[in-house]
Each structure stands twice: as C-alpha cells, then as structure tokens.
Coordinates of C-alpha atoms in Angstrom, one line a residue:
X1453 CA 10.0 4.8 18.3
X1454 CA 11.5 8.3 18.8
X1455 CA 9.4 11.4 18.4
X1456 CA 11.4 12.2 15.3
X1457 CA 10.0 9.2 13.5
X1458 CA 6.3 9.9 14.3
X1459 CA 4.2 11.9 11.8
X1460 CA 0.8 12.3 13.5
X1461 CA -1.9 11.3 11.0
X1462 CA -4.3 13.9 12.5
X1463 CA -2.1 16.6 10.9
X1464 CA -2.9 15.1 7.5
X1465 CA -6.6 15.0 8.2
X1466 CA -6.7 18.6 9.4
X1467 CA -4.9 19.9 6.4
X1468 CA -7.0 17.9 4.0
X1469 CA -10.3 19.1 5.5
X1470 CA -9.6 22.8 5.9
X1471 CA -11.4 23.7 2.6
X1472 CA -8.1 24.1 0.7
X1473 CA -6.0 21.8 -1.3
X1474 CA -5.8 18.3 0.2
X1475 CA -2.4 16.8 0.9
X1476 CA -3.2 13.8 -1.4
X1477 CA -4.2 16.1 -4.3
X1478 CA -1.5 15.8 -7.0
X1479 CA -3.3 17.8 -9.7
X1480 CA -3.6 21.3 -8.1
X1481 CA -0.8 23.4 -6.6
X1482 CA -1.6 24.6 -3.1
X1483 CA -1.7 28.3 -2.5
X1484 CA 1.7 29.5 -1.3
X1485 CA 1.9 30.8 2.2
X1486 CA 4.6 32.8 4.1
X1487 CA 5.5 29.6 5.8
X1488 CA 6.2 27.9 2.5
X1489 CA 8.5 30.6 1.1
X1490 CA 11.7 29.5 2.8
X1491 CA 11.4 26.2 0.9
X1492 CA 11.4 27.8 -2.6
X1493 CA 13.3 25.6 -5.1
X1494 CA 13.9 22.8 -2.6
X1495 CA 13.1 20.1 -5.2
X1496 CA 15.0 21.6 -8.2
X1497 CA 17.9 19.3 -7.7
X1498 CA 15.7 16.4 -8.8
X1499 CA 14.5 17.9 -12.1
X1500 CA 15.2 15.6 -15.1
X1501 CA 15.1 11.9 -15.9
X1502 CA 16.8 9.3 -13.7
X1503 CA 17.3 5.6 -14.1
X1504 CA 18.8 3.0 -11.9
X1505 CA 18.2 0.1 -9.5
X1506 CA 16.3 0.0 -6.3
X1507 CA 17.3 -2.9 -4.0
X1508 CA 15.1 -4.4 -1.2
X1509 CA 17.2 -5.9 1.5
X1510 CA 16.4 -8.5 4.2
X1511 CA 17.5 -8.1 7.8
X1512 CA 17.4 -11.8 8.8
X1513 CA 18.4 -11.3 12.5
X1514 CA 17.0 -8.0 13.7
X1515 CA 18.5 -6.9 17.0
X1516 CA 16.8 -4.8 19.7
X1517 CA 16.2 -1.4 18.2
X1518 CA 18.2 1.7 19.0
X1519 CA 16.0 4.5 17.8
X1520 CA 18.9 6.9 17.5
X1521 CA 20.6 4.6 15.0
X1522 CA 17.6 4.5 12.8
X1523 CA 18.0 8.2 12.0
X1524 CA 21.8 8.1 11.7
X1525 CA 22.8 8.2 8.0
X1526 CA 26.2 6.6 8.7
X1527 CA 24.6 3.7 10.5
X1528 CA 22.0 3.2 7.8
X1529 CA 24.7 3.3 5.1
X1530 CA 26.8 0.7 7.0
X1531 CA 23.7 -1.5 7.6
X1532 CA 22.5 -1.6 4.0
X1533 CA 26.0 -2.6 2.7
X1534 CA 25.8 -5.8 4.9
X1535 CA 22.3 -7.1 4.1
X1536 CA 21.4 -9.5 1.3
X1537 CA 19.3 -8.3 -1.6
X1538 CA 15.9 -10.0 -1.9
X1539 CA 14.5 -7.9 -4.8
X1540 CA 15.8 -5.7 -7.5
X1541 CA 13.6 -3.1 -9.2
X1542 CA 14.6 -1.2 -12.4
X1543 CA 13.4 2.3 -11.9
X1544 CA 12.9 5.3 -14.1
X1545 CA 11.8 8.6 -12.5
X1546 CA 11.0 11.8 -14.4
X1547 CA 10.8 15.0 -12.3
X1548 CA 9.5 18.4 -13.6
X1549 CA 9.1 21.5 -11.4
X1550 CA 6.1 23.5 -12.4
X1551 CA 7.0 26.2 -9.8
X1552 CA 9.5 26.5 -7.0
X1553 CA 7.0 24.8 -4.7
X1554 CA 5.4 22.1 -6.9
X1555 CA 7.1 19.3 -8.8
X1556 CA 5.4 16.5 -10.9
X1557 CA 6.9 13.0 -11.0
X1558 CA 6.3 9.9 -13.1
X1559 CA 7.7 6.6 -11.8
X1560 CA 8.1 3.4 -13.8
X1561 CA 9.1 0.4 -11.8
X1562 CA 10.1 -2.7 -13.7
X1563 CA 9.8 -6.0 -11.9
X1564 CA 10.9 -9.5 -12.9
X1565 CA 9.0 -12.2 -11.0
X1566 CA 10.7 -15.5 -10.0
X1567 CA 8.9 -17.3 -12.8
X1568 CA 10.6 -14.9 -15.3
X1569 CA 7.4 -12.8 -16.0
X1570 CA 8.2 -9.1 -16.3
X1571 CA 5.8 -6.3 -15.4
X1572 CA 5.9 -2.6 -15.3
X1573 CA 4.1 -0.4 -12.8
X1574 CA 3.6 3.2 -13.6
X1575 CA 2.8 5.7 -10.8
X1576 CA 2.2 9.5 -10.8
X1577 CA 2.8 12.0 -8.0
X1578 CA 4.2 15.3 -6.8
X1579 CA 6.8 16.7 -4.5
X1580 CA 5.3 19.8 -3.0
X1581 CA 5.5 22.5 -0.3
X1582 CA 2.3 22.8 1.6
X1583 CA 1.3 24.2 5.1
X1584 CA 5.0 25.0 5.7
X1585 CA 6.1 21.5 5.1
X1586 CA 7.5 19.2 2.4
X1587 CA 5.3 16.4 1.0
X1588 CA 5.8 13.6 -1.4
X1589 CA 2.5 12.1 -2.7
X1590 CA 2.6 9.1 -5.1
X1591 CA -0.5 7.5 -6.5
X1592 CA 0.2 3.9 -7.3
X1593 CA -2.3 1.6 -9.1
X1594 CA -3.3 0.1 -5.7
X1595 CA -2.6 2.8 -3.1
X1596 CA -1.7 6.4 -2.4
X1597 CA 1.6 6.8 -0.5
X1598 CA 2.3 10.0 1.4
X1599 CA 5.6 11.0 3.0
X1600 CA 6.4 14.0 5.0
X1601 CA 9.9 15.6 4.4
X1602 CA 12.7 17.5 5.9
X1603 CA 16.2 18.4 4.7
X1604 CA 19.7 17.9 5.9
X1605 CA 21.6 20.5 3.8
X1606 CA 20.9 21.6 0.2
X1607 CA 21.3 18.2 -1.4
X1608 CA 19.7 15.8 1.1
X1609 CA 16.0 15.2 1.6
X1610 CA 14.6 13.0 4.3
X1611 CA 11.2 11.3 3.8
X1612 CA 9.2 9.5 6.4
X1613 CA 5.8 8.1 7.1
X1614 CA 4.2 6.4 10.1
X1615 CA 0.9 4.7 9.6
X1616 CA -0.5 2.5 12.4
X1617 CA -3.3 0.4 10.8
X1618 CA -1.8 -1.3 8.9
X1619 CA 1.7 -0.6 10.1
X1620 CA 3.7 1.2 7.5
X1621 CA 6.6 3.1 9.1
X1622 CA 9.3 4.2 6.6
X1623 CA 12.4 6.5 6.7
X1624 CA 14.6 7.4 3.7
X1625 CA 17.6 9.5 3.1
X1626 CA 17.9 10.8 -0.5
X1627 CA 21.1 12.5 -1.5
X1628 CA 21.2 14.2 -4.9
X1629 CA 24.1 15.5 -7.0
X1630 CA 24.2 16.8 -10.6
X1631 CA 24.4 13.2 -12.0
X1632 CA 23.8 10.7 -9.2
X1633 CA 20.8 10.2 -6.9
X1634 CA 21.2 7.8 -3.9
X1635 CA 18.7 6.4 -1.5
X1636 CA 19.1 4.5 1.7
X1637 CA 16.4 3.6 4.3
X1638 CA 14.2 1.1 6.0
X1639 CA 10.6 0.2 6.7
X1640 CA 8.3 -1.6 9.2
X1641 CA 5.2 -3.3 7.8
X1642 CA 2.3 -5.4 8.9
X1643 CA 3.1 -7.4 12.0
X1644 CA 6.8 -6.4 12.2
X1645 CA 8.1 -6.0 15.8
X1646 CA 8.9 -2.3 16.2
X1647 CA 11.0 -3.2 19.4
X1648 CA 13.6 -4.7 17.0
X1649 CA 15.3 -3.3 14.0
X1650 CA 13.4 -3.3 10.8
X1651 CA 13.3 -6.5 8.7
X1652 CA 13.2 -4.5 5.5
X1653 CA 15.9 -2.1 4.3
X1654 CA 16.5 -0.3 1.0
X1655 CA 19.3 1.2 -1.1
X1656 CA 19.2 2.6 -4.6
X1657 CA 21.4 4.4 -7.0
X1658 CA 20.0 6.3 -10.0
X1659 CA 21.9 8.2 -12.7
X1660 CA 20.7 11.2 -14.5
X1661 CA 20.3 10.5 -18.2
X1662 CA 19.4 14.0 -19.4
X1663 CA 20.3 17.5 -18.3

C-alpha cells in the first residue's frame, strides 16, 4: 500500500502513554496546543441530526491493486456505483460540538437480518483535534474504532485506519453540505489480499433532519 494509506500504530501508542489524554478517551477533551489551533471548527459542518442509508458493497472480482486509484475520489465514486449492495444499514447520527476542537457523536445503526429479525446497535464517540491531528473515535458495543483524519477543502474529511493484526485497513471520503452528507470508501479485513483491490466498498447518503 502507498505511504499515504499507512497510519503507524506506534503513533497512537505514544500519544496514549504520554501522561495526557489518550486517543481513545471520548469523555475528556484534550488540552489544546498550538498545533491544534489551525483545525479550529473543522467539525462544525457535521453538527445536527442526520439520517440515511449506509450501503455495504461487494467487489466480486478484485483486480490487481493500483494504490493511486484507492485515494482518488473520482475513481472511488465510479467504483461504488458499479458494485452490488450486500447490506443496507439505516443510520442516525447526532453530532454536537462542545468546543471548536471536540465534538460528541451518537450513532444508531438499524440492521435487518436475513431472517427478518431487526436489531439496533448504539455507539458513542467523538471527533476531536489532538496532537495536531484529526481523530474519530467510536466505541461500539464490541470494539473501539479509531480513524485518523485529514481534509480536502472545507467540506471534505478523509478518514483512514490501518491495523495489521487483525487486518483492518479503511479509507473514507466524507463530503458534507448544509443538508446532505455523503460517504464513499473501502476496507480490507481479515485475510483479504492487499495486492488486489478491496473486496468491501461503501457508500452512504444522509440527510439533515434538523438545523
């Protein structure tokens, strides 16, 4: 994979053990540093309640990977339009900024199993600026998911993670307007062959239901 896709896990460990707020802490806002200040207000565009559908897509015939294409938003958009949907999740996300650097989120994912049984999974997390970087930390009932972020202009946030054991390598573009919040991306998991394109891709569209 390209260097752009790699988030060294040692960075997480060093920040978490420096005697300050740990990266996976979603209760306490980290102390703001000079390196954080350029990011002030970066998450404000997400404030409010959003509802929509998150689609999981299956790449049945992955070709040899071109790492440049995996960070090309145009390529990702074209790819997700072609792939079949294998799972649809009804999503509600509520974002609330407590400061220009710290935003709480509650996520409710509603699943319908093949046997018709419905279930809802509620997760809690934060988007935050810490150690000069952007972080999304979500505590699900069975795991804590940490993504490192960057931006591509004022309305686009890019989230990624790269964990080796087990393999969990993900990359998402999130584009937010006043009323629509779109997501496209992909993920490698478990024993997936990273020399080929990902088997799993994603797209989502959420609409804002309150100002």
